[in-house]
């Protein structure tokens, strides 16, 4: 079966660092994706990992361990505008691509 | 031209109405998707068109009917909906059979069924 698990909610302070974890079990694997979704808006693509290790993109980094079925998204120097839901997605092609429930991050001043 | 467009952005309809949602992608992708997102629930995959062939999620009620006339256009035909069908309906596209098949989303249609 397919299953993706993330924490439901997280809170952090402006300027801090936060790590959002994701564990997955999927049929087929073509990569692990992270999306950001602000309330009432569509998800936007943040990062993609297909090999083990850390991918860094500005203030955002994403890590993948395929053997453990585990990923995390690291957000540095948090800003108020980073308050959003962060969706982990994994799987193969087409219908085998599954989104997690999302983690709602609140950044406090 | 933005990557994935959806019309209308907002739709209010009665339970006896028939309406259609439209999605168009300008990215040259070969797969298109319909998702439903209800309040405080994860994205639910409704339909996938891969190389213009439909892969259907069997749990979707027949009052939702997709149509994909070509690789750039996707429709979702709605009829005799229920109030619990009120949600944000998102269209997405991706390129299959390559690496980095991230999905690009349209802005969504906010549907309210009275």
PDB file of N, CA and C in Angstrom, chain A residues 30-31 33 35 37 40-45 48 50 87 91-97 99-102 104, chain B residues 33 35 37 40-43 45 48 55 88 90 96-108 110:
ATOM      1  N   UNK A  30       9.972   7.278  -7.721  1.00  0.00           N
ATOM      2  CA  UNK A  30      10.658   8.094  -8.712  1.00  0.00           C
ATOM      3  C   UNK A  30      11.089   9.416  -8.112  1.00  0.00           C
ATOM      4  N   UNK A  31      11.132   9.487  -6.785  1.00  0.00           N
ATOM      5  CA  UNK A  31      11.604  10.705  -6.161  1.00  0.00           C
ATOM      6  C   UNK A  31      10.705  11.159  -5.027  1.00  0.00           C
ATOM      7  N   UNK A  33       9.246  14.624  -3.227  1.00  0.00           N
ATOM      8  CA  UNK A  33       9.006  16.024  -3.545  1.00  0.00           C
ATOM      9  C   UNK A  33       8.463  16.762  -2.331  1.00  0.00           C
ATOM     10  N   UNK A  35       6.330  20.365  -1.428  1.00  0.00           N
ATOM     11  CA  UNK A  35       5.563  21.473  -1.955  1.00  0.00           C
ATOM     12  C   UNK A  35       5.183  22.390  -0.801  1.00  0.00           C
ATOM     13  N   UNK A  37       2.191  25.168   0.335  1.00  0.00           N
ATOM     14  CA  UNK A  37       0.845  25.616  -0.007  1.00  0.00           C
ATOM     15  C   UNK A  37       0.363  26.638   1.017  1.00  0.00           C
ATOM     16  N   UNK A  40      -5.651  28.621   0.879  1.00  0.00           N
ATOM     17  CA  UNK A  40      -6.497  29.024  -0.230  1.00  0.00           C
ATOM     18  C   UNK A  40      -5.807  29.078  -1.579  1.00  0.00           C
ATOM     19  N   UNK A  41      -4.538  28.686  -1.623  1.00  0.00           N
ATOM     20  CA  UNK A  41      -3.800  28.723  -2.886  1.00  0.00           C
ATOM     21  C   UNK A  41      -3.388  27.311  -3.315  1.00  0.00           C
ATOM     22  N   UNK A  42      -2.890  27.194  -4.534  1.00  0.00           N
ATOM     23  CA  UNK A  42      -2.420  25.911  -5.046  1.00  0.00           C
ATOM     24  C   UNK A  42      -1.030  25.600  -4.496  1.00  0.00           C
ATOM     25  N   UNK A  43      -0.671  24.333  -4.412  1.00  0.00           N
ATOM     26  CA  UNK A  43       0.695  23.969  -3.994  1.00  0.00           C
ATOM     27  C   UNK A  43       1.716  24.427  -5.021  1.00  0.00           C
ATOM     28  N   UNK A  44       2.885  24.833  -4.541  1.00  0.00           N
ATOM     29  CA  UNK A  44       3.983  25.181  -5.428  1.00  0.00           C
ATOM     30  C   UNK A  44       5.191  24.308  -5.094  1.00  0.00           C
ATOM     31  N   UNK A  45       5.886  23.882  -6.119  1.00  0.00           N
ATOM     32  CA  UNK A  45       7.020  22.968  -5.980  1.00  0.00           C
ATOM     33  C   UNK A  45       8.186  23.646  -5.267  1.00  0.00           C
ATOM     34  N   UNK A  48      13.154  18.519  -4.831  1.00  0.00           N
ATOM     35  CA  UNK A  48      13.052  17.158  -5.344  1.00  0.00           C
ATOM     36  C   UNK A  48      14.322  16.407  -4.992  1.00  0.00           C
ATOM     37  N   UNK A  50      15.989  12.454  -5.522  1.00  0.00           N
ATOM     38  CA  UNK A  50      15.849  11.099  -6.035  1.00  0.00           C
ATOM     39  C   UNK A  50      16.991  10.215  -5.500  1.00  0.00           C
ATOM     40  N   UNK A  87       3.822  20.069   2.026  1.00  0.00           N
ATOM     41  CA  UNK A  87       3.358  18.754   1.594  1.00  0.00           C
ATOM     42  C   UNK A  87       4.529  17.916   1.100  1.00  0.00           C
ATOM     43  N   UNK A  91       6.470   8.607  -4.720  1.00  0.00           N
ATOM     44  CA  UNK A  91       5.885   7.513  -5.470  1.00  0.00           C
ATOM     45  C   UNK A  91       6.433   7.415  -6.865  1.00  0.00           C
ATOM     46  N   UNK A  92       5.738   6.594  -7.658  1.00  0.00           N
ATOM     47  CA  UNK A  92       6.152   6.397  -9.035  1.00  0.00           C
ATOM     48  C   UNK A  92       5.436   7.361  -9.950  1.00  0.00           C
ATOM     49  N   UNK A  93       5.048   6.875 -11.091  1.00  0.00           N
ATOM     50  CA  UNK A  93       4.417   7.730 -12.074  1.00  0.00           C
ATOM     51  C   UNK A  93       2.900   7.721 -11.917  1.00  0.00           C
ATOM     52  N   UNK A  94       2.299   8.800 -12.416  1.00  0.00           N
ATOM     53  CA  UNK A  94       0.858   8.845 -12.528  1.00  0.00           C
ATOM     54  C   UNK A  94       0.128   8.600 -11.221  1.00  0.00           C
ATOM     55  N   UNK A  95      -0.753   7.608 -11.209  1.00  0.00           N
ATOM     56  CA  UNK A  95      -1.588   7.383 -10.036  1.00  0.00           C
ATOM     57  C   UNK A  95      -0.793   6.861  -8.850  1.00  0.00           C
ATOM     58  N   UNK A  96       0.436   6.458  -9.048  1.00  0.00           N
ATOM     59  CA  UNK A  96       1.247   5.989  -7.933  1.00  0.00           C
ATOM     60  C   UNK A  96       1.946   7.115  -7.195  1.00  0.00           C
ATOM     61  N   UNK A  97       1.701   8.328  -7.588  1.00  0.00           N
ATOM     62  CA  UNK A  97       2.285   9.499  -6.949  1.00  0.00           C
ATOM     63  C   UNK A  97       1.313   9.962  -5.875  1.00  0.00           C
ATOM     64  N   UNK A  99       0.423  12.256  -2.232  1.00  0.00           N
ATOM     65  CA  UNK A  99       0.729  13.373  -1.348  1.00  0.00           C
ATOM     66  C   UNK A  99       0.456  12.988   0.096  1.00  0.00           C
ATOM     67  N   UNK A 100       1.302  13.489   1.001  1.00  0.00           N
ATOM     68  CA  UNK A 100       1.055  13.349   2.416  1.00  0.00           C
ATOM     69  C   UNK A 100       0.002  14.349   2.878  1.00  0.00           C
ATOM     70  N   UNK A 101      -0.386  14.280   4.141  1.00  0.00           N
ATOM     71  CA  UNK A 101      -1.446  15.153   4.663  1.00  0.00           C
ATOM     72  C   UNK A 101      -1.026  16.602   4.843  1.00  0.00           C
ATOM     73  N   UNK A 102       0.272  16.855   4.802  1.00  0.00           N
ATOM     74  CA  UNK A 102       0.743  18.224   4.965  1.00  0.00           C
ATOM     75  C   UNK A 102       1.031  18.581   6.417  1.00  0.00           C
ATOM     76  N   UNK A 104       1.248  21.913   8.812  1.00  0.00           N
ATOM     77  CA  UNK A 104       0.944  23.343   8.884  1.00  0.00           C
ATOM     78  C   UNK A 104       1.961  24.018   9.789  1.00  0.00           C
TER      79      UNK A 104
ATOM     80  N   UNK B  33      -3.820  15.813 -14.172  1.00  0.00           N
ATOM     81  CA  UNK B  33      -4.424  15.265 -12.968  1.00  0.00           C
ATOM     82  C   UNK B  33      -5.550  16.170 -12.471  1.00  0.00           C
ATOM     83  N   UNK B  35      -7.339  16.865  -8.719  1.00  0.00           N
ATOM     84  CA  UNK B  35      -7.319  16.628  -7.292  1.00  0.00           C
ATOM     85  C   UNK B  35      -8.486  17.363  -6.644  1.00  0.00           C
ATOM     86  N   UNK B  37      -9.451  19.003  -2.863  1.00  0.00           N
ATOM     87  CA  UNK B  37      -8.915  19.355  -1.549  1.00  0.00           C
ATOM     88  C   UNK B  37     -10.027  19.964  -0.713  1.00  0.00           C
ATOM     89  N   UNK B  40      -9.041  21.227   5.506  1.00  0.00           N
ATOM     90  CA  UNK B  40      -8.266  20.496   6.506  1.00  0.00           C
ATOM     91  C   UNK B  40      -8.107  19.016   6.179  1.00  0.00           C
ATOM     92  N   UNK B  41      -8.146  18.674   4.898  1.00  0.00           N
ATOM     93  CA  UNK B  41      -7.905  17.296   4.462  1.00  0.00           C
ATOM     94  C   UNK B  41      -6.779  17.279   3.443  1.00  0.00           C
ATOM     95  N   UNK B  42      -6.084  16.152   3.304  1.00  0.00           N
ATOM     96  CA  UNK B  42      -5.017  16.094   2.296  1.00  0.00           C
ATOM     97  C   UNK B  42      -5.575  16.100   0.885  1.00  0.00           C
ATOM     98  N   UNK B  43      -4.710  16.381  -0.042  1.00  0.00           N
ATOM     99  CA  UNK B  43      -5.073  16.293  -1.447  1.00  0.00           C
ATOM    100  C   UNK B  43      -5.540  14.880  -1.783  1.00  0.00           C
ATOM    101  N   UNK B  45      -6.349  12.465  -4.919  1.00  0.00           N
ATOM    102  CA  UNK B  45      -6.244  12.279  -6.358  1.00  0.00           C
ATOM    103  C   UNK B  45      -7.554  11.717  -6.889  1.00  0.00           C
ATOM    104  N   UNK B  48      -6.276  10.617 -13.310  1.00  0.00           N
ATOM    105  CA  UNK B  48      -5.006  10.847 -13.985  1.00  0.00           C
ATOM    106  C   UNK B  48      -5.194  10.527 -15.451  1.00  0.00           C
ATOM    107  N   UNK B  55      -6.553   6.941 -16.206  1.00  0.00           N
ATOM    108  CA  UNK B  55      -6.395   6.014 -15.100  1.00  0.00           C
ATOM    109  C   UNK B  55      -7.328   6.497 -14.019  1.00  0.00           C
ATOM    110  N   UNK B  88     -11.938  22.733  -3.005  1.00  0.00           N
ATOM    111  CA  UNK B  88     -11.041  23.315  -4.004  1.00  0.00           C
ATOM    112  C   UNK B  88     -10.630  22.198  -4.963  1.00  0.00           C
ATOM    113  N   UNK B  90      -8.228  21.109  -7.907  1.00  0.00           N
ATOM    114  CA  UNK B  90      -6.938  21.490  -8.472  1.00  0.00           C
ATOM    115  C   UNK B  90      -6.594  20.607  -9.656  1.00  0.00           C
ATOM    116  N   UNK B  96       5.857  12.577 -17.607  1.00  0.00           N
ATOM    117  CA  UNK B  96       6.129  11.224 -17.154  1.00  0.00           C
ATOM    118  C   UNK B  96       7.300  10.624 -17.911  1.00  0.00           C
ATOM    119  N   UNK B  97       7.786   9.512 -17.378  1.00  0.00           N
ATOM    120  CA  UNK B  97       8.836   8.736 -18.038  1.00  0.00           C
ATOM    121  C   UNK B  97      10.119   9.530 -18.201  1.00  0.00           C
ATOM    122  N   UNK B  98      10.446  10.236 -17.141  1.00  0.00           N
ATOM    123  CA  UNK B  98      11.717  10.951 -17.056  1.00  0.00           C
ATOM    124  C   UNK B  98      11.967  11.236 -15.593  1.00  0.00           C
ATOM    125  N   UNK B  99      13.099  11.788 -15.257  1.00  0.00           N
ATOM    126  CA  UNK B  99      13.335  12.103 -13.854  1.00  0.00           C
ATOM    127  C   UNK B  99      12.707  13.447 -13.517  1.00  0.00           C
ATOM    128  N   UNK B 100      12.501  13.683 -12.248  1.00  0.00           N
ATOM    129  CA  UNK B 100      11.966  14.969 -11.805  1.00  0.00           C
ATOM    130  C   UNK B 100      10.564  15.212 -12.281  1.00  0.00           C
ATOM    131  N   UNK B 101       9.691  14.206 -12.166  1.00  0.00           N
ATOM    132  CA  UNK B 101       8.329  14.390 -12.662  1.00  0.00           C
ATOM    133  C   UNK B 101       7.454  15.125 -11.661  1.00  0.00           C
ATOM    134  N   UNK B 102       7.949  16.310 -11.203  1.00  0.00           N
ATOM    135  CA  UNK B 102       7.132  17.105 -10.280  1.00  0.00           C
ATOM    136  C   UNK B 102       5.899  17.595 -10.998  1.00  0.00           C
ATOM    137  N   UNK B 103       4.850  17.764 -10.210  1.00  0.00           N
ATOM    138  CA  UNK B 103       3.585  18.226 -10.748  1.00  0.00           C
ATOM    139  C   UNK B 103       3.466  19.726 -10.560  1.00  0.00           C
ATOM    140  N   UNK B 104       3.003  20.388 -11.581  1.00  0.00           N
ATOM    141  CA  UNK B 104       2.765  21.820 -11.548  1.00  0.00           C
ATOM    142  C   UNK B 104       1.258  22.036 -11.462  1.00  0.00           C
ATOM    143  N   UNK B 105       0.840  22.843 -10.500  1.00  0.00           N
ATOM    144  CA  UNK B 105      -0.571  23.006 -10.229  1.00  0.00           C
ATOM    145  C   UNK B 105      -1.133  24.293 -10.820  1.00  0.00           C
ATOM    146  N   UNK B 106      -2.390  24.210 -11.204  1.00  0.00           N
ATOM    147  CA  UNK B 106      -3.132  25.411 -11.538  1.00  0.00           C
ATOM    148  C   UNK B 106      -3.621  26.078 -10.263  1.00  0.00           C
ATOM    149  N   UNK B 107      -4.255  27.247 -10.385  1.00  0.00           N
ATOM    150  CA  UNK B 107      -4.695  28.003  -9.207  1.00  0.00           C
ATOM    151  C   UNK B 107      -5.905  27.400  -8.510  1.00  0.00           C
ATOM    152  N   UNK B 108      -6.597  26.470  -9.179  1.00  0.00           N
ATOM    153  CA  UNK B 108      -7.741  25.811  -8.562  1.00  0.00           C
ATOM    154  C   UNK B 108      -9.064  26.499  -8.850  1.00  0.00           C
ATOM    155  N   UNK B 110     -12.585  27.066  -6.793  1.00  0.00           N
ATOM    156  CA  UNK B 110     -13.276  26.942  -5.502  1.00  0.00           C
ATOM    157  C   UNK B 110     -14.750  26.687  -5.795  1.00  0.00           C
TER     158      UNK B 110
END
